[in-house]
mmCIF file of C-alpha atoms in Angstrom:
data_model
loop_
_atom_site.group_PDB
_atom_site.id
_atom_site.type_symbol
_atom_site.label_atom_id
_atom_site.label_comp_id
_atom_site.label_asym_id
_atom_site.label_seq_id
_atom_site.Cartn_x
_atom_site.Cartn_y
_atom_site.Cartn_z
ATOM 1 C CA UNK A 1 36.420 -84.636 -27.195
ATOM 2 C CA UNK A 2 34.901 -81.199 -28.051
ATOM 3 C CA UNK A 3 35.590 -78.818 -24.993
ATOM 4 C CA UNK A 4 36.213 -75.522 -23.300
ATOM 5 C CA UNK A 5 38.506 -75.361 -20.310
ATOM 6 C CA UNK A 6 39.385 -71.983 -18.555
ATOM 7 C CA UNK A 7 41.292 -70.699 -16.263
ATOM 8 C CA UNK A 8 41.553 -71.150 -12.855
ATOM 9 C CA UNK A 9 39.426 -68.965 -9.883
ATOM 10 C CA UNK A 10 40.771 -65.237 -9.466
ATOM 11 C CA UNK A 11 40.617 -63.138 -6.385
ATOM 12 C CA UNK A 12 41.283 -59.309 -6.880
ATOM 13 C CA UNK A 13 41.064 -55.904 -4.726
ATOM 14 C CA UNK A 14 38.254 -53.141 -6.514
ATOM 15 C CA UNK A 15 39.966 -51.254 -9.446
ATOM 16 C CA UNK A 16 41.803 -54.124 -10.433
ATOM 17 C CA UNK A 17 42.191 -56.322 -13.664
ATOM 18 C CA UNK A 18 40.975 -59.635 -14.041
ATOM 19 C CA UNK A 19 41.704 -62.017 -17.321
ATOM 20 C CA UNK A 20 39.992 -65.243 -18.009
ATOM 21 C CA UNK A 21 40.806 -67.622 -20.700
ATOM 22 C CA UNK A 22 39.212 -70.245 -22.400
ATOM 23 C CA UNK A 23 40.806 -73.120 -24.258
ATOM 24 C CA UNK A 24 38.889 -75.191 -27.097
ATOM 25 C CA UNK A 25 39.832 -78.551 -28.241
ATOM 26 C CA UNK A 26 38.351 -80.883 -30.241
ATOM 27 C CA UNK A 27 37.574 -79.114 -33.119
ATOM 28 C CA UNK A 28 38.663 -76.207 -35.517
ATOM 29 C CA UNK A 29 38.793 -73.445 -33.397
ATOM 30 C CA UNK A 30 38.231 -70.579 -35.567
ATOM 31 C CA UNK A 31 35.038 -72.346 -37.045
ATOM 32 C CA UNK A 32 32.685 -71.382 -34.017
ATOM 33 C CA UNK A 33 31.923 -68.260 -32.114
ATOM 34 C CA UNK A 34 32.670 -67.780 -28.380
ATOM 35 C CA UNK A 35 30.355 -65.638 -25.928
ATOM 36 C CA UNK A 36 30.905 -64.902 -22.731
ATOM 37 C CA UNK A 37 28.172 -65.143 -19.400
ATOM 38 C CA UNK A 38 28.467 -64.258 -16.368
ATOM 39 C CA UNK A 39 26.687 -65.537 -12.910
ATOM 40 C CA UNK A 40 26.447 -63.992 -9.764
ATOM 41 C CA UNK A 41 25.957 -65.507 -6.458
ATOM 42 C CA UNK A 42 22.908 -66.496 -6.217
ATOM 43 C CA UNK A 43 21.565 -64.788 -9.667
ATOM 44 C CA UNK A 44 20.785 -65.941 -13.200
ATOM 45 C CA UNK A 45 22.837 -65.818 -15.836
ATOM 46 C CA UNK A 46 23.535 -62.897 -17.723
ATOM 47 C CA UNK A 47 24.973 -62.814 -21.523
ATOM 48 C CA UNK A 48 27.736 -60.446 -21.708
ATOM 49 C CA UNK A 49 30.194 -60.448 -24.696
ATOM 50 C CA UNK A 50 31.111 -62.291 -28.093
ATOM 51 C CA UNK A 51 34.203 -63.062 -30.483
ATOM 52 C CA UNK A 52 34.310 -64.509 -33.604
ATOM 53 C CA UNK A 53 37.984 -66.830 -33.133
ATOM 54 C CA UNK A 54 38.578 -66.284 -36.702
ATOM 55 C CA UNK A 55 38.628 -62.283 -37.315
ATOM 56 C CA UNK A 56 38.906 -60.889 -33.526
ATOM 57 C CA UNK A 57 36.227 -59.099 -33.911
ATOM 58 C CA UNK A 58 34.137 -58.684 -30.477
ATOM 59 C CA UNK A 59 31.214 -57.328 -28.393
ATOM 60 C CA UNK A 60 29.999 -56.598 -25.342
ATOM 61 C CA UNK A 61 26.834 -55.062 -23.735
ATOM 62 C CA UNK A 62 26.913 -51.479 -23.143
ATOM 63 C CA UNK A 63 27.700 -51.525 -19.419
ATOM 64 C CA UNK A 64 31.265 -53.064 -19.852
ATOM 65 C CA UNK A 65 31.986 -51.432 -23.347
ATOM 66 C CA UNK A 66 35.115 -49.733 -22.492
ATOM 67 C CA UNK A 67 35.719 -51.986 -19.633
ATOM 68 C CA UNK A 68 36.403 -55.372 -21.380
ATOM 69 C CA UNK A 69 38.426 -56.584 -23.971
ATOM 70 C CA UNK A 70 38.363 -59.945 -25.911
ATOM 71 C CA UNK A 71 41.704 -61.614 -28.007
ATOM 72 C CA UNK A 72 42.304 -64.583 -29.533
ATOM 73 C CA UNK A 73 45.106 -66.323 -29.716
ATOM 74 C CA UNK A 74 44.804 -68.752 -32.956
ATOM 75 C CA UNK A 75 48.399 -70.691 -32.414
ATOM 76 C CA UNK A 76 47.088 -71.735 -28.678
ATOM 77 C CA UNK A 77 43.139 -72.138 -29.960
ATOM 78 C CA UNK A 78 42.214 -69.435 -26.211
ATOM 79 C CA UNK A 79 40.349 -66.552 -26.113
ATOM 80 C CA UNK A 80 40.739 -64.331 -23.466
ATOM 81 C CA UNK A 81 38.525 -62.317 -21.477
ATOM 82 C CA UNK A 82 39.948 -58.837 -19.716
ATOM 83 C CA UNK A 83 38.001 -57.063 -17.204
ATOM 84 C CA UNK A 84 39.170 -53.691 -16.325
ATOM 85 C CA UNK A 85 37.936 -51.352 -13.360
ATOM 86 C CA UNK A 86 36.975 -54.314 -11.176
ATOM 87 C CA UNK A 87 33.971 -53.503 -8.551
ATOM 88 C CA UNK A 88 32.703 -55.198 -6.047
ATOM 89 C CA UNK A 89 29.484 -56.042 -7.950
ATOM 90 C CA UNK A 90 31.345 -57.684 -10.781
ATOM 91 C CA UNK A 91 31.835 -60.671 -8.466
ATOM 92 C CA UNK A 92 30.822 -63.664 -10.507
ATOM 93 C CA UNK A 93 31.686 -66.754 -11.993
ATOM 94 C CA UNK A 94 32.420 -66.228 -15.516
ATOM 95 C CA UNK A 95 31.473 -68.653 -18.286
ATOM 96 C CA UNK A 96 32.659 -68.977 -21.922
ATOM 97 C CA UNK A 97 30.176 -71.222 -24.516
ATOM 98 C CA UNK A 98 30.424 -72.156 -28.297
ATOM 99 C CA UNK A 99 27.916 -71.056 -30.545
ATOM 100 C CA UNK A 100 26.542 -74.012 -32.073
ATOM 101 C CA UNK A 101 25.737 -74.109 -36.010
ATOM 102 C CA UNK A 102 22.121 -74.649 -36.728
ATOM 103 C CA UNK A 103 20.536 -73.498 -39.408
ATOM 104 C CA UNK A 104 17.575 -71.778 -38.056
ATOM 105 C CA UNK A 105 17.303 -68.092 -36.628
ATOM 106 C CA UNK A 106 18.585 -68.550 -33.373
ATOM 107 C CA UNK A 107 21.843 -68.625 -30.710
ATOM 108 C CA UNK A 108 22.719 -72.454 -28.695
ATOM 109 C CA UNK A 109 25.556 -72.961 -26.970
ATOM 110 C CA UNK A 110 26.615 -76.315 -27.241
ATOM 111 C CA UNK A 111 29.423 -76.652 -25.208
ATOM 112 C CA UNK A 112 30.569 -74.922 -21.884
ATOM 113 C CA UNK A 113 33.369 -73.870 -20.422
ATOM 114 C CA UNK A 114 33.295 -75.233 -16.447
ATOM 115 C CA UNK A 115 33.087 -71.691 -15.452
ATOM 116 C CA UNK A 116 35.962 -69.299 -13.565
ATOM 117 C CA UNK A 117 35.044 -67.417 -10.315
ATOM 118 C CA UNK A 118 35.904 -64.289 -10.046
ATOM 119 C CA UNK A 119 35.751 -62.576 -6.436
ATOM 120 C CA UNK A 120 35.971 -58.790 -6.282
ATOM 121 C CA UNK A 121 36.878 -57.509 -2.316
ATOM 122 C CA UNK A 122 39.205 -55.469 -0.739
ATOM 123 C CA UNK B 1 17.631 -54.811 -25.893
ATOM 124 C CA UNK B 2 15.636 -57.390 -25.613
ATOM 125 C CA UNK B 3 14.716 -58.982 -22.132
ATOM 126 C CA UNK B 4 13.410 -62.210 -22.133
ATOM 127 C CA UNK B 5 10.724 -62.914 -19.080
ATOM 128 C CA UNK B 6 10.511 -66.323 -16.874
ATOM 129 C CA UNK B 7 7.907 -67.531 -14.237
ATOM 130 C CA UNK B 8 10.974 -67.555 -11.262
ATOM 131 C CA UNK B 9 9.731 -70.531 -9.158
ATOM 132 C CA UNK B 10 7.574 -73.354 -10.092
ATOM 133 C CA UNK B 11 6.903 -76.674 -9.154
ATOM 134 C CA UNK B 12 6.078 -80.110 -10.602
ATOM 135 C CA UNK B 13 4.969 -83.529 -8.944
ATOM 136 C CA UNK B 14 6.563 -86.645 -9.904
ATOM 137 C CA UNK B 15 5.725 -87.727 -13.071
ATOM 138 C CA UNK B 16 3.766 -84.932 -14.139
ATOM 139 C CA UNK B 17 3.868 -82.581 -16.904
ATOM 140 C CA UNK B 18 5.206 -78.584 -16.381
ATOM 141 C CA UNK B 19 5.351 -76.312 -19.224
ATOM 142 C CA UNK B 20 8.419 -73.526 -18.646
ATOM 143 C CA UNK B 21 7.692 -70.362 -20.469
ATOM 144 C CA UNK B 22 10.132 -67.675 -21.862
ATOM 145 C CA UNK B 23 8.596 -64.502 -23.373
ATOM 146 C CA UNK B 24 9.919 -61.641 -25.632
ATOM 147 C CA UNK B 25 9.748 -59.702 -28.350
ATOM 148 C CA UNK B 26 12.816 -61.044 -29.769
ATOM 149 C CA UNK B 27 11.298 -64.699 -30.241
ATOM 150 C CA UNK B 28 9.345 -63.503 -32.959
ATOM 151 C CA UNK B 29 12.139 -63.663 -34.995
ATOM 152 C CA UNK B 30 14.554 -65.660 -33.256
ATOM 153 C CA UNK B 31 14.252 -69.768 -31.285
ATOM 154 C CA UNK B 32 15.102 -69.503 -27.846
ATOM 155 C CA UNK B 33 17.402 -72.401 -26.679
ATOM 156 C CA UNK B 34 17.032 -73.584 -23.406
ATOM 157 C CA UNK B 35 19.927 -74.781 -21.107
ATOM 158 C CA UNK B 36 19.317 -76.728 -17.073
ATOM 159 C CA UNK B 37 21.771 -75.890 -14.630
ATOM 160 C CA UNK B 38 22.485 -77.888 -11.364
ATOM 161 C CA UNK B 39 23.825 -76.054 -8.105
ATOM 162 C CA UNK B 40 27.281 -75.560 -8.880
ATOM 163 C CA UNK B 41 27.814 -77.058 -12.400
ATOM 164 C CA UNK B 42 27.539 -75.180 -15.563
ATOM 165 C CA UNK B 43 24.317 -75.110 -18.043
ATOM 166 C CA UNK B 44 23.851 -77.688 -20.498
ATOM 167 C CA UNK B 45 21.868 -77.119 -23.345
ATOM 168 C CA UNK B 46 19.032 -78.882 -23.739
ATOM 169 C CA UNK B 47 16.604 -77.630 -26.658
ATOM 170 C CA UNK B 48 17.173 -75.623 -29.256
ATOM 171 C CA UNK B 49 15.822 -74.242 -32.435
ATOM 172 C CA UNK B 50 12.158 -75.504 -33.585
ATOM 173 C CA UNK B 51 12.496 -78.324 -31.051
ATOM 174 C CA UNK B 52 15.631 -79.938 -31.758
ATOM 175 C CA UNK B 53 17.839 -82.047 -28.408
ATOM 176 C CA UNK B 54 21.375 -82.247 -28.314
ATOM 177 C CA UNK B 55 22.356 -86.128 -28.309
ATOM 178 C CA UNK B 56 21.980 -87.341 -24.678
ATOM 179 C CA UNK B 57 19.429 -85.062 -23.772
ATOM 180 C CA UNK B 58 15.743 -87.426 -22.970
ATOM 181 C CA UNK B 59 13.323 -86.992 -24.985
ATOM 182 C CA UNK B 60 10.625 -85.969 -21.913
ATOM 183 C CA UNK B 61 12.020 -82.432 -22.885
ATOM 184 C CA UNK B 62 10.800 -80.734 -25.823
ATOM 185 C CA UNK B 63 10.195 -77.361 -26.909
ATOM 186 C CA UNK B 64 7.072 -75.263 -28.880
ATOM 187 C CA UNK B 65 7.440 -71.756 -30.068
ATOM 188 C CA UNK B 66 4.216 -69.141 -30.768
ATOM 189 C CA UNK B 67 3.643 -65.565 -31.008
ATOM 190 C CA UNK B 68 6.630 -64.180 -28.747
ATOM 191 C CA UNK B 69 6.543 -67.362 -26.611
ATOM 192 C CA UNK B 70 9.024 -70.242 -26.065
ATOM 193 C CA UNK B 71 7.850 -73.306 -24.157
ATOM 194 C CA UNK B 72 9.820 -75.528 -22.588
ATOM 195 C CA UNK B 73 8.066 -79.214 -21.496
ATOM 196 C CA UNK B 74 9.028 -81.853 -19.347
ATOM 197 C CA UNK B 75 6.632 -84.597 -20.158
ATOM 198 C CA UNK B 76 6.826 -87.237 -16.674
ATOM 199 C CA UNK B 77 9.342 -85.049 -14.562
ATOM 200 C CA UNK B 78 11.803 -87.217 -12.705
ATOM 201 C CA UNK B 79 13.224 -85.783 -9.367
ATOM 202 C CA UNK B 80 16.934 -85.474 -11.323
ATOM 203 C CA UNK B 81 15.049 -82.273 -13.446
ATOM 204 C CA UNK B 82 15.271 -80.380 -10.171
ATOM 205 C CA UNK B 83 17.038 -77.194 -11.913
ATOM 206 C CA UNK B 84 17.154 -73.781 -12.693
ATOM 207 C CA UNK B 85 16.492 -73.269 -16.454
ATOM 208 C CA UNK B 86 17.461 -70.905 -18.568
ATOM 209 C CA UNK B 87 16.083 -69.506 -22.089
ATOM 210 C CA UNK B 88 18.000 -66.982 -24.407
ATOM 211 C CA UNK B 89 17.411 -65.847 -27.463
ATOM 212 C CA UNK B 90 19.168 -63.450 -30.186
ATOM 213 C CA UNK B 91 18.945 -59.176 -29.518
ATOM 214 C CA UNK B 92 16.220 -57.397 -31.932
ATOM 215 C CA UNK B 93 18.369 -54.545 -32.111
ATOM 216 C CA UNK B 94 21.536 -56.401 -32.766
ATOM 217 C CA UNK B 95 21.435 -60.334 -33.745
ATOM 218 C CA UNK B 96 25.395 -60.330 -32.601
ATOM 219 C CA UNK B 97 23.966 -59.457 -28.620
ATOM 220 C CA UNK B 98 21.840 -61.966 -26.515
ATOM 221 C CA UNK B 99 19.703 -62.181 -24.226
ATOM 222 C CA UNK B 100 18.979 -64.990 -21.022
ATOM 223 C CA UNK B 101 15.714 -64.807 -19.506
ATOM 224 C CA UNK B 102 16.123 -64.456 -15.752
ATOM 225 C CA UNK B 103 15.608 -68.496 -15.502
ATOM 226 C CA UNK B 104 12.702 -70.295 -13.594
ATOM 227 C CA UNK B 105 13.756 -72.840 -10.413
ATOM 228 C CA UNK B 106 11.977 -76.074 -10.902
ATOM 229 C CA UNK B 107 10.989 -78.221 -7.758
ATOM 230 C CA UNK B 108 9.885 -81.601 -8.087
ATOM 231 C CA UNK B 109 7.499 -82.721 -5.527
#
């Protein structure tokens, strides 16, 4: 069946690095964007980055530009999230989610990823 | 960037009717989708574009769209639609970015 499993919870000191992956299965895996959310304790969710599987090509909102970095990896069907700089407020769980294809003007996310926490402390 | 805006808290009785509300700039041009998360599980969508569910999804949810309004309705809430949801749409400035609104927590009574 269609889904996105990533890796596994991460505990890391302030000023660290943190990677999460997300594998797809199920279908072609260069055929549907990934974005990224992210969750604090407690919070909503908050939309944070995007790749395109096929190119490499990515995004992120302004406050981790120059902080994150998204790869593919086509022969293993994962993308990878990097966080650099780690702070104590970036404690979150971190989701990945397929764009779904629809043909109206719009964004879905079909499928999820079950989410990776990712705890920030010293 | 766009911000989407939510009622945070609301409440429904049993079997009743609530109407969730997303609004933004953005949804002039863009459907919200709208996604119900559980405490401790991930979102699931649940309505998307004009008013369109994902297989599996019952049809007491449906969605409406006017102006720079989403709607979200649960027609005959059942205690098991105790959630947070979520809406999200496309950025104005940049249809690659996207937006969540900050997600209204359902009670059913």
């Amino acid at each position: 069946q269609v889904q996105l499993v990533q890796s596994g919870a991460e505990v890391k000191k302030p000023g660290a690095s943190v990677k999460v992956s997300c594998e797809a299965s199920g279908y072609s895996f260069s055929d549907y964007y990934i974005h990224w959310a992210r969750q604090a304790p407690g919070q909503g969710l908050e939309w944070i980055a995007w790749i395109n599987p096929d190119t490499g090509s990515s995004n992120s909102i302004q406050k981790f530009q120059g902080r994150m970095t998204m790869t593919r990896d086509k022969s293993i069907s994962t993308v990878t999230m990097e966080l650099r700089g780690l702070k104590s407020d970036d404690t979150a769980i971190f989701y990945c989610a397929r764009v779904m294809r629809t043909a109206v003007a719009g964004i879905a996310f079909d499928v999820w990823g079950q989410g990776t926490m990712v705890t920030v402390s010293s | 960037s766009s911000e989407l805006t939510q009622d945070p808290v609301m409440s429904v009785a049993l079997g009743q009717t609530i109407e969730i509300t997303c609004q933004g700039d953005s949804l002039r041009n863009y459907y919200a989708s709208w996604y119900q998360q559980k405490p401790g599980q991930a979102p699931i969508l649940i309505i998307y574009g004009k008013n369109d569910r994902p297989s599996g999804i019952p049809d007491r949810f449906s969605g409406s769209n006017s102006g720079n309004t989403a709607s979200l309705t649960i027609t005959g809430a059942q205690a098991e639609d105790e959630a947070d949801y979520y809406c999200i749409s496309r950025d104005t400035t940049d249809n690659h970015l996207a937006v969540f609104g900050g997600g209204t927590k359902l009670t059913v009574l």
